[in-house]
Coordinates of C-alpha atoms in Angstrom, one line a residue:
X1 CA 135.8 -20.8 -9.5
X2 CA 132.7 -23.0 -9.5
X3 CA 131.4 -21.2 -6.4
X4 CA 131.8 -17.9 -8.2
X5 CA 129.9 -19.3 -11.2
X6 CA 127.1 -20.5 -9.0
X7 CA 126.8 -17.1 -7.3
X8 CA 126.7 -15.3 -10.7
X9 CA 124.0 -17.7 -11.9
X10 CA 122.0 -17.1 -8.7
X11 CA 122.4 -13.4 -9.2
X12 CA 121.1 -13.7 -12.8
X13 CA 118.2 -15.8 -11.6
X14 CA 117.4 -13.2 -8.9
X15 CA 117.4 -10.3 -11.5
X16 CA 115.2 -12.4 -13.8
X17 CA 112.7 -13.1 -11.1
X18 CA 112.7 -9.4 -10.1
X19 CA 112.0 -8.4 -13.8
X20 CA 109.3 -11.0 -14.1
X21 CA 107.7 -9.8 -10.9
X22 CA 107.7 -6.2 -12.1
X23 CA 106.2 -7.2 -15.4
X24 CA 103.6 -9.4 -13.7
X25 CA 102.7 -6.5 -11.4
X26 CA 102.4 -4.3 -14.5
X27 CA 100.2 -6.8 -16.2
X28 CA 97.7 -6.5 -13.4
X29 CA 97.2 -2.9 -14.3
X30 CA 95.4 -1.3 -17.3
X31 CA 93.8 -3.3 -20.1
X32 CA 90.1 -4.1 -20.5
X33 CA 89.5 -4.6 -16.8
X34 CA 90.1 -0.9 -16.1
X35 CA 87.7 0.2 -18.9
X36 CA 84.4 -0.1 -17.0
X37 CA 85.5 2.3 -14.3
X38 CA 86.6 4.9 -16.9
X39 CA 83.6 4.6 -19.2
X40 CA 81.1 4.6 -16.3
X41 CA 82.8 7.7 -14.9
X42 CA 82.4 9.5 -18.2
X43 CA 78.9 8.2 -18.8
X44 CA 77.6 9.3 -15.4
X45 CA 79.3 12.7 -15.7
X46 CA 77.6 13.2 -19.1
X47 CA 74.2 12.2 -17.7
X48 CA 74.6 14.6 -14.8
X49 CA 75.9 17.5 -16.9
X50 CA 73.6 17.1 -19.9
X51 CA 70.7 16.6 -17.6
X52 CA 71.1 20.2 -16.3
X53 CA 71.5 22.0 -19.6
X54 CA 68.1 21.5 -21.4
X55 CA 65.9 23.0 -18.7
X56 CA 68.4 25.6 -17.5
X57 CA 66.8 28.3 -19.6
X58 CA 63.5 27.8 -17.8
X59 CA 65.3 27.8 -14.4
X60 CA 66.9 31.2 -15.2
X61 CA 63.7 32.8 -16.6
X62 CA 61.2 31.4 -14.1
X63 CA 63.2 31.2 -10.9
X64 CA 65.7 34.0 -11.3
X65 CA 63.3 36.2 -13.4
X66 CA 65.9 36.8 -16.1
X67 CA 65.0 37.9 -19.6
X68 CA 65.2 35.2 -22.3
X69 CA 68.1 36.9 -24.1
X70 CA 70.0 37.3 -20.8
X71 CA 69.5 33.7 -19.8
X72 CA 70.4 32.5 -23.3
X73 CA 73.6 34.6 -23.3
X74 CA 74.6 33.2 -19.8
X75 CA 74.1 29.6 -21.1
X76 CA 76.3 30.3 -24.1
X77 CA 79.0 31.7 -21.9
X78 CA 78.7 28.8 -19.6
X79 CA 79.2 26.4 -22.5
X80 CA 82.1 28.5 -23.8
X81 CA 83.9 28.2 -20.4
X82 CA 83.2 24.5 -20.0
X83 CA 84.6 23.7 -23.4
X84 CA 87.4 26.4 -23.4
X85 CA 88.8 25.1 -20.1
X86 CA 89.3 21.8 -21.8
X87 CA 92.4 23.2 -23.4
X88 CA 93.6 24.3 -19.9
X89 CA 92.7 20.9 -18.5
X90 CA 94.6 19.1 -21.3
X91 CA 97.6 21.4 -20.7
X92 CA 97.7 20.7 -17.0
X93 CA 97.3 16.9 -17.6
X94 CA 100.1 16.8 -20.3
X95 CA 102.5 19.1 -18.5
X96 CA 102.1 18.6 -14.7
X97 CA 99.6 16.3 -13.0
X98 CA 98.8 13.6 -15.5
X99 CA 95.2 12.5 -16.5
X100 CA 94.3 10.6 -13.4
X101 CA 94.8 13.5 -11.0
X102 CA 93.1 15.9 -13.4
X103 CA 90.1 13.7 -13.8
X104 CA 89.8 13.2 -10.0
X105 CA 90.0 17.0 -9.4
X106 CA 87.5 17.6 -12.2
X107 CA 85.0 15.1 -10.7
X108 CA 85.2 16.7 -7.3
X109 CA 84.8 20.2 -8.8
X110 CA 81.8 19.2 -10.8
X111 CA 80.2 17.5 -7.7
X112 CA 80.7 20.6 -5.6
X113 CA 79.2 22.8 -8.3
X114 CA 76.1 20.6 -8.7
X115 CA 75.6 20.6 -4.9
X116 CA 75.7 24.4 -4.9
X117 CA 73.2 24.5 -7.8
X118 CA 70.9 22.1 -5.9
X119 CA 71.2 24.3 -2.8
X120 CA 69.8 27.2 -4.8
X121 CA 66.6 25.2 -5.3
X122 CA 66.4 24.1 -1.6
X123 CA 67.4 27.3 0.3
X124 CA 64.8 30.0 -0.3
X125 CA 67.3 32.8 0.5
X126 CA 69.4 31.8 -2.5
X127 CA 66.8 32.6 -5.1
X128 CA 64.5 35.6 -5.6
X129 CA 60.9 35.6 -4.3
X130 CA 58.4 33.9 -6.6
X131 CA 56.1 36.0 -8.7
X132 CA 52.4 35.7 -9.3
X133 CA 51.1 36.0 -12.8
X134 CA 49.3 39.2 -11.9
X135 CA 52.6 40.9 -10.7
X136 CA 53.8 43.6 -13.1
X137 CA 57.3 43.4 -11.9
X138 CA 59.3 40.8 -10.0
X139 CA 62.2 41.2 -7.6
X140 CA 65.6 40.9 -9.2
X141 CA 68.3 38.6 -8.0
X142 CA 70.6 39.9 -5.3
X143 CA 74.4 39.9 -5.7
X144 CA 74.7 37.0 -3.2
X145 CA 72.1 34.9 -5.1
X146 CA 73.9 35.5 -8.4
X147 CA 77.3 34.7 -6.7
X148 CA 76.0 31.3 -5.7
X149 CA 74.5 30.6 -9.1
X150 CA 77.6 31.6 -11.0
X151 CA 79.9 29.8 -8.6
X152 CA 78.0 26.6 -9.4
X153 CA 78.4 27.3 -13.1
X154 CA 82.1 28.1 -12.6
X155 CA 82.9 24.9 -10.6
X156 CA 81.0 22.7 -13.1
X157 CA 82.9 24.4 -16.0
X158 CA 86.2 23.7 -14.3
X159 CA 85.1 20.1 -13.8
X160 CA 84.1 19.6 -17.4
X161 CA 87.4 21.2 -18.5
X162 CA 89.3 18.6 -16.5
X163 CA 87.3 15.5 -17.3
X164 CA 86.4 15.8 -21.0
X165 CA 89.8 16.2 -22.6
X166 CA 91.5 13.6 -20.4
X167 CA 89.0 10.7 -20.3
X168 CA 89.5 9.5 -23.9
X169 CA 93.3 9.8 -23.7
X170 CA 93.4 8.1 -20.2
X171 CA 91.3 5.2 -21.4
X172 CA 93.4 4.7 -24.5
X173 CA 96.5 4.9 -22.3
X174 CA 95.4 1.9 -20.3
X175 CA 95.3 -0.2 -23.5
X176 CA 98.6 1.1 -24.9
X177 CA 100.6 0.6 -21.8
X178 CA 99.2 -2.8 -20.8
X179 CA 100.8 -5.9 -22.3
X180 CA 98.0 -6.9 -24.7
X181 CA 98.5 -8.7 -28.0
X182 CA 96.2 -6.7 -30.5
X183 CA 96.1 -3.4 -28.6
X184 CA 95.1 -1.4 -31.6
X185 CA 91.9 -3.4 -32.1
X186 CA 91.0 -3.0 -28.5
X187 CA 91.6 0.8 -28.7
X188 CA 89.3 1.0 -31.7
X189 CA 86.7 -1.0 -29.7
X190 CA 87.2 1.4 -26.8
X191 CA 86.5 4.4 -28.9
X192 CA 83.3 2.8 -30.3
X193 CA 82.1 2.0 -26.8
X194 CA 83.1 5.5 -25.6
X195 CA 80.9 7.3 -28.2
X196 CA 78.1 4.8 -27.6
X197 CA 78.2 5.6 -23.8
X198 CA 78.3 9.4 -24.5
X199 CA 75.2 9.1 -26.9
X200 CA 73.3 6.9 -24.5
X201 CA 74.1 9.3 -21.7
X202 CA 72.8 12.2 -23.6
X203 CA 69.6 10.3 -24.4
X204 CA 69.1 9.4 -20.7
X205 CA 69.8 13.0 -19.7
X206 CA 67.3 14.7 -22.0
X207 CA 64.6 12.1 -21.3
X208 CA 64.8 10.7 -17.8
X209 CA 66.5 13.5 -15.9
X210 CA 64.5 16.2 -17.7
X211 CA 61.3 14.3 -17.0
X212 CA 62.1 14.1 -13.3
X213 CA 62.7 17.9 -13.2
X214 CA 59.4 18.6 -14.9
X215 CA 57.4 16.1 -12.9
X216 CA 58.9 16.5 -9.4
X217 CA 60.3 20.1 -9.5
X218 CA 63.8 21.6 -9.2
X219 CA 64.6 20.2 -5.8
X220 CA 64.3 16.6 -6.8
X221 CA 65.4 17.3 -10.4
X222 CA 68.7 18.8 -9.3
X223 CA 69.3 16.2 -6.5
X224 CA 69.4 13.4 -9.1
X225 CA 72.4 14.8 -11.0
X226 CA 74.2 15.3 -7.6
X227 CA 73.7 11.6 -6.8
X228 CA 74.8 10.5 -10.3
X229 CA 77.9 12.7 -10.1
X230 CA 78.8 11.3 -6.7
X231 CA 78.6 7.8 -8.2
X232 CA 80.7 8.9 -11.1
X233 CA 83.5 10.2 -8.9
X234 CA 83.3 7.2 -6.5
X235 CA 83.5 4.6 -9.4
X236 CA 86.5 6.3 -10.9
X237 CA 88.4 6.4 -7.6
X238 CA 87.5 2.7 -6.8
X239 CA 89.3 1.7 -10.0
X240 CA 92.5 3.6 -9.0
X241 CA 94.5 0.4 -8.2
X242 CA 93.9 -0.9 -11.7
X243 CA 95.0 2.1 -13.7
X244 CA 98.3 2.6 -15.4
X245 CA 99.6 6.0 -14.4
X246 CA 102.4 7.1 -16.7
X247 CA 104.9 9.9 -15.9
X248 CA 104.2 13.3 -17.3
X249 CA 106.4 14.2 -20.3
X250 CA 107.2 17.5 -21.9
X251 CA 104.1 19.1 -23.2
X252 CA 103.9 20.1 -26.9
X253 CA 102.3 23.4 -25.8
X254 CA 105.8 24.5 -24.6
X255 CA 107.2 23.6 -28.0
X256 CA 104.7 25.8 -29.7
X257 CA 105.5 28.8 -27.5
X258 CA 109.2 28.1 -28.0
X259 CA 108.8 28.1 -31.8
X260 CA 106.9 31.5 -31.8
X261 CA 109.5 33.1 -29.5
X262 CA 112.5 31.9 -31.5
X263 CA 110.9 32.7 -34.9
X264 CA 110.3 36.3 -33.7
X265 CA 113.8 36.5 -32.3
X266 CA 115.3 35.3 -35.6
X267 CA 112.9 37.3 -37.8
X268 CA 115.8 39.3 -39.4
X269 CA 117.9 36.4 -40.6
X270 CA 117.7 35.1 -44.1
X271 CA 117.4 31.4 -44.7
X272 CA 120.1 29.8 -46.8
X273 CA 120.0 26.6 -48.9
X274 CA 122.9 25.1 -46.9
X275 CA 121.4 25.9 -43.4
X276 CA 121.3 23.1 -40.8
X277 CA 118.1 22.5 -38.8
X278 CA 117.7 21.1 -35.3
X279 CA 116.0 17.7 -35.2
X280 CA 114.7 15.7 -32.2
X281 CA 116.2 12.3 -31.9
X282 CA 113.3 10.9 -29.8
X283 CA 110.7 11.4 -32.6
X284 CA 110.2 10.3 -36.1
X285 CA 112.3 12.5 -38.4
X286 CA 110.1 14.8 -40.5
X287 CA 111.0 17.1 -43.4
X288 CA 110.8 20.9 -43.1
X289 CA 108.2 22.3 -45.5
X290 CA 108.1 25.6 -47.5
X291 CA 104.7 26.8 -46.3
X292 CA 104.7 29.3 -43.4
X293 CA 108.4 29.7 -44.1
X294 CA 109.0 32.4 -41.5
X295 CA 108.6 29.7 -38.8
X296 CA 111.5 27.8 -40.2
X297 CA 113.8 30.5 -38.7
X298 CA 113.0 29.1 -35.2
X299 CA 114.9 25.8 -35.8
X300 CA 117.8 27.0 -37.9
X301 CA 121.2 26.2 -36.3
X302 CA 124.2 28.4 -36.9
X303 CA 127.4 28.4 -35.0
X304 CA 125.9 26.5 -32.1
X305 CA 127.3 23.7 -30.1
X306 CA 125.4 20.5 -29.3
X307 CA 124.4 21.5 -25.8
X308 CA 122.9 24.8 -26.8
X309 CA 121.0 23.2 -29.7
X310 CA 119.1 21.2 -27.2
X311 CA 117.4 24.4 -26.0
X312 CA 116.5 25.2 -29.6
X313 CA 113.1 24.4 -31.2
X314 CA 113.3 21.3 -33.5
X315 CA 112.0 20.8 -37.0
X316 CA 109.3 18.5 -35.4
X317 CA 108.1 21.3 -33.2
X318 CA 107.9 23.7 -36.1
X319 CA 106.0 21.3 -38.3
X320 CA 103.6 20.4 -35.5
X321 CA 102.7 24.1 -35.1
X322 CA 102.3 24.5 -38.8
X323 CA 99.9 21.6 -38.8
X324 CA 97.7 23.4 -36.3
X325 CA 97.9 26.7 -38.2
X326 CA 97.0 25.1 -41.5
X327 CA 93.9 23.5 -40.2
X328 CA 92.5 26.7 -38.6
X329 CA 90.5 28.0 -41.6
X330 CA 88.6 24.8 -42.2
X331 CA 88.3 24.2 -38.4
X332 CA 86.7 27.7 -37.9
X333 CA 83.8 26.8 -40.3
X334 CA 82.3 24.4 -37.7
X335 CA 81.9 27.2 -35.0
X336 CA 78.5 28.4 -36.3
X337 CA 77.1 24.9 -36.4
X338 CA 77.9 24.4 -32.7
X339 CA 76.0 27.7 -32.2
X340 CA 73.0 26.3 -33.9
X341 CA 73.0 23.1 -31.9
X342 CA 73.3 25.0 -28.6
X343 CA 70.2 27.1 -29.2
X344 CA 68.0 27.5 -26.0
X345 CA 65.0 29.1 -27.7
X346 CA 63.4 25.9 -29.0
X347 CA 62.7 25.0 -25.4
X348 CA 60.8 28.2 -24.9
X349 CA 58.9 27.5 -28.1
X350 CA 57.9 24.0 -27.0
X351 CA 56.7 25.4 -23.6
X352 CA 54.0 27.4 -25.4
X353 CA 52.9 24.5 -27.7
X354 CA 50.9 21.4 -27.4
X355 CA 53.3 18.7 -26.2
X356 CA 50.8 15.9 -25.8
X357 CA 51.6 12.8 -28.0
X358 CA 48.5 11.1 -26.5
X359 CA 46.0 11.7 -23.8
X360 CA 48.4 10.3 -21.2
X361 CA 51.9 11.2 -22.6
X362 CA 53.2 14.7 -22.6
X363 CA 56.8 15.4 -23.7
X364 CA 58.7 17.8 -21.5
X365 CA 59.7 21.0 -23.3
X366 CA 63.4 20.4 -22.9
X367 CA 63.3 16.8 -24.0
X368 CA 62.7 17.6 -27.7
X369 CA 66.5 17.6 -28.2
X370 CA 66.3 13.8 -27.9
X371 CA 65.2 13.8 -31.5
X372 CA 68.6 15.3 -32.4
X373 CA 70.4 12.7 -30.4
X374 CA 68.4 9.8 -31.9
X375 CA 69.0 11.1 -35.4
X376 CA 72.7 11.3 -34.7
X377 CA 72.8 7.7 -33.4
X378 CA 70.7 6.2 -36.2
X379 CA 72.5 8.0 -39.0
X380 CA 76.0 7.1 -37.7
X381 CA 75.1 3.4 -37.4
X382 CA 73.4 3.5 -40.9
X383 CA 76.3 5.4 -42.5
X384 CA 79.1 3.3 -40.8
X385 CA 77.5 -0.1 -41.5
X386 CA 75.7 0.3 -44.8
X387 CA 76.7 3.5 -46.7
X388 CA 80.5 3.4 -46.1
X389 CA 81.0 0.0 -47.8
X390 CA 78.8 1.0 -50.7
X391 CA 80.3 4.5 -51.2
X392 CA 83.9 3.2 -50.8
X393 CA 83.6 1.2 -54.0
X394 CA 83.0 4.4 -56.0
X395 CA 85.0 7.0 -54.0
X396 CA 88.0 4.7 -53.3
X397 CA 88.0 6.3 -49.8
X398 CA 87.8 3.8 -46.8
X399 CA 85.7 6.5 -45.0
X400 CA 83.1 6.5 -47.8
X401 CA 83.1 10.2 -48.3
X402 CA 86.2 12.3 -47.7
X403 CA 86.2 14.4 -44.6
X404 CA 85.7 17.8 -46.3
X405 CA 82.7 16.5 -48.2
X406 CA 81.1 15.3 -45.0
X407 CA 81.8 18.6 -43.3
X408 CA 80.4 20.6 -46.3
X409 CA 77.2 18.5 -46.3
X410 CA 76.7 19.1 -42.6
X411 CA 77.1 22.9 -43.1
X412 CA 74.6 22.8 -46.0
X413 CA 72.0 20.9 -43.9
X414 CA 72.4 23.5 -41.1
X415 CA 71.2 26.2 -43.5
X416 CA 68.1 24.2 -44.3
X417 CA 67.6 23.5 -40.6
X418 CA 67.5 27.2 -39.7
X419 CA 65.1 27.9 -42.6
X420 CA 62.7 25.2 -41.4
X421 CA 63.0 26.6 -37.9
X422 CA 62.1 30.1 -39.1
X423 CA 59.0 28.8 -41.1
X424 CA 57.7 26.8 -38.1
X425 CA 58.1 29.7 -35.8
X426 CA 56.3 32.1 -38.2
X427 CA 53.4 29.6 -38.3
X428 CA 53.4 29.2 -34.5
X429 CA 53.5 33.0 -33.9
X430 CA 50.7 33.6 -36.4
X431 CA 48.4 31.0 -34.6
X432 CA 49.3 32.5 -31.2
X433 CA 48.3 36.0 -32.4
X434 CA 45.1 34.9 -34.0
X435 CA 41.7 34.8 -32.3
X436 CA 41.3 31.1 -33.0
X437 CA 41.8 28.9 -30.0
X438 CA 44.3 26.7 -31.8
X439 CA 47.5 25.5 -30.1
X440 CA 50.1 24.2 -32.5
X441 CA 51.6 20.8 -31.9
X442 CA 55.2 20.8 -30.6
X443 CA 55.9 17.9 -32.9
X444 CA 56.4 20.5 -35.6
X445 CA 59.7 21.2 -33.9
X446 CA 60.9 17.7 -34.7
X447 CA 62.0 18.4 -38.3
X448 CA 64.5 21.1 -37.3
X449 CA 65.9 18.8 -34.6
X450 CA 66.3 16.0 -37.1
X451 CA 68.1 18.2 -39.5
X452 CA 70.4 19.6 -36.8
X453 CA 71.1 16.0 -35.8
X454 CA 72.1 15.1 -39.4
X455 CA 74.2 18.3 -39.7
X456 CA 76.0 17.3 -36.5
X457 CA 76.5 13.8 -37.7
X458 CA 78.1 14.9 -40.9
X459 CA 80.0 18.0 -39.8
X460 CA 81.0 17.6 -36.2
X461 CA 82.1 13.9 -36.4
X462 CA 83.9 14.8 -39.7
X463 CA 85.5 17.7 -37.9
X464 CA 86.7 15.5 -35.1
X465 CA 88.2 13.0 -37.6
X466 CA 89.7 15.9 -39.5
X467 CA 91.5 17.2 -36.4
X468 CA 93.0 13.8 -35.7
X469 CA 93.9 13.2 -39.4
X470 CA 95.7 16.6 -39.9
X471 CA 97.8 16.5 -36.8
X472 CA 100.7 14.2 -36.1
X473 CA 100.0 11.0 -34.1
X474 CA 101.9 12.4 -31.1
X475 CA 99.5 15.3 -30.9
X476 CA 96.2 13.4 -30.4
X477 CA 95.5 15.2 -27.1
X478 CA 96.0 18.5 -28.8
X479 CA 93.6 17.4 -31.6
X480 CA 90.9 16.8 -29.0
X481 CA 91.6 20.2 -27.4
X482 CA 91.4 21.9 -30.8
X483 CA 88.1 20.2 -31.5
X484 CA 86.7 21.2 -28.1
X485 CA 87.9 24.7 -28.6
X486 CA 85.4 25.2 -31.5
X487 CA 82.5 24.6 -29.0
X488 CA 84.0 27.2 -26.7
X489 CA 84.3 29.8 -29.4
X490 CA 80.7 28.9 -30.5
X491 CA 79.5 29.7 -27.0
X492 CA 81.1 33.2 -27.2
X493 CA 79.8 33.8 -30.7
X494 CA 76.3 32.7 -29.7
X495 CA 76.4 35.0 -26.6
X496 CA 77.7 38.0 -28.7
X497 CA 75.1 37.4 -31.4
X498 CA 72.2 37.2 -28.9
X499 CA 73.3 40.4 -27.2
X500 CA 73.8 42.3 -30.5
X501 CA 70.4 41.3 -31.9
X502 CA 68.6 42.0 -28.6
X503 CA 70.1 45.5 -28.2
X504 CA 69.7 46.4 -31.9
X505 CA 66.1 45.3 -32.3
X506 CA 64.9 46.8 -29.0
X507 CA 66.0 50.4 -29.8
X508 CA 63.4 53.1 -29.9
X509 CA 61.1 51.3 -27.6
X510 CA 60.5 48.4 -30.1
X511 CA 59.9 44.8 -28.9
X512 CA 63.1 42.8 -29.2
X513 CA 63.2 39.9 -31.6
X514 CA 64.4 37.8 -28.6
X515 CA 61.8 39.0 -26.1
X516 CA 61.0 36.7 -23.2
X517 CA 57.4 36.8 -24.5
X518 CA 58.2 35.0 -27.8
X519 CA 54.6 35.7 -29.0
X520 CA 55.5 39.4 -29.0
X521 CA 59.0 39.0 -30.3
X522 CA 60.2 37.8 -33.7
X523 CA 62.2 34.7 -33.1
X524 CA 61.5 33.7 -36.7
X525 CA 63.5 36.7 -37.9
X526 CA 66.4 35.6 -35.7
X527 CA 66.3 32.1 -37.3
X528 CA 66.3 33.7 -40.8
X529 CA 69.4 35.7 -39.7
X530 CA 71.1 32.5 -38.5
X531 CA 70.2 30.8 -41.8
X532 CA 71.8 33.7 -43.7
X533 CA 74.9 33.5 -41.6
X534 CA 75.1 29.8 -42.1
X535 CA 74.9 30.4 -45.9
X536 CA 77.9 32.8 -45.7
X537 CA 79.7 30.3 -43.6
X538 CA 79.1 27.6 -46.2
X539 CA 80.5 29.8 -48.9
X540 CA 83.5 30.6 -46.7
X541 CA 84.0 26.8 -46.3
X542 CA 84.0 26.4 -50.1
X543 CA 86.8 29.0 -50.4
X544 CA 88.9 27.4 -47.6
X545 CA 88.9 23.9 -49.0
X546 CA 91.0 24.5 -52.1
X547 CA 93.4 26.7 -50.2
X548 CA 94.1 24.1 -47.6
X549 CA 97.1 22.0 -48.1
X550 CA 98.0 19.2 -45.6
X551 CA 101.5 18.8 -47.0
X552 CA 103.9 20.8 -49.1
X553 CA 107.3 20.4 -50.7
X554 CA 110.2 19.9 -48.3
X555 CA 113.1 22.3 -47.9
X556 CA 116.5 21.1 -49.0
X557 CA 118.7 21.0 -45.9

């Protein structure tokens, strides 16, 4: 008897030691020690990617001999794919591969795309022959040359679509899964450092990388992002033993599709007050709401056994989909602002203006967007540290201003930004067309960049917070995907708008507003058009705000 007791005690001790060993092994993974690898990976990827974008319009027009409107349209589409594929990347991560594998695949894809882009600047056969200023016409790009160029864009878009939606979630996952006392405080700190790293990366990209491209040419200028991206992928893979890699669970995307299919299938039934609804036992129980009532038919349970109800959409699935649908009108108002921020034409304007700050310092044409980044950084710090505590006393909102107020202010500032841009361009064009040998200073472009930085600080950051606030906590990855999707739609809208304006204004042999020779075109008219569209967008936002409801009365079950 005593021997049996000793064996049982020994078995318990062995099990306890095994559990402690497992926990100790788990404690060695995740936590703050994994953060440098994730943040450095994201920061380097941003430096490499953002370093290519500002000067790309010059690369397309000068090296590939594209028209300004064509090049601008291509850049808008590239941006649309890069951001739109984030939804696909998030879906693959949540449903199949997990964030670690998706980020690794994205890093490799981006690296290969950048290498191909660099090769177009090194191998003469991959770009059209250079043109002299006296040449009336230049040779166009061949299909093979465009294939290499668009392959580079495509691979970099796939990489961005894999990295951007997963990095934030993967970093937060390390802190949530690790055994840390105050994990929420560390997660908040992580988000702060994440956005600081992104802003600093953008600053370095539009200053250092753009300067290298201007000073040393495309070969060296494109080799630098390749080296940076290689370091990004290498650092991320080196940290692999430290990462917590959780198993992939059911994706909420499948729940959305299931709700839509079942709602359509049950479209003819009539809901009754005594209907029963299918709930998920693994989530917090929520109440079914009256708005978008036709979706409630997806989760109604009638004459079904327990096993078959498991295949039925749940109330939680229905309410999650409703949350996404409810936020669409307000979310859509941010699309045009992203279009304004992504404008490529100010780089062409700066190229024709005096960019000397002093006799020894000349700002690269593509680096003027740094004023937008600096404005964003300074305003966010000022608002978060000084204005929020002051405004919270009067608004009784811990954020200072409520989210819709911040978004509305950003949309209004974007109207003013486009008006200022139009006035500056009118002045520049008049001076360029006069007989006076006066070259306008490019510093006159700074006010529109500052205003766009303020508009982005108010609206875009408010929009991100809005997406996270309106959706349930278990849908944080979808919130990021919805936010990124607005940038993707903005790219398509910008490309469509550029093509429509270019085709319409060039009819009858007239010079297009968006002519490659901006002195002959009317870029100022295009800015006035954008200002008018932003005004309509602001009025649309004012209509959407009162109509939006984040919650409604519950259905009696």
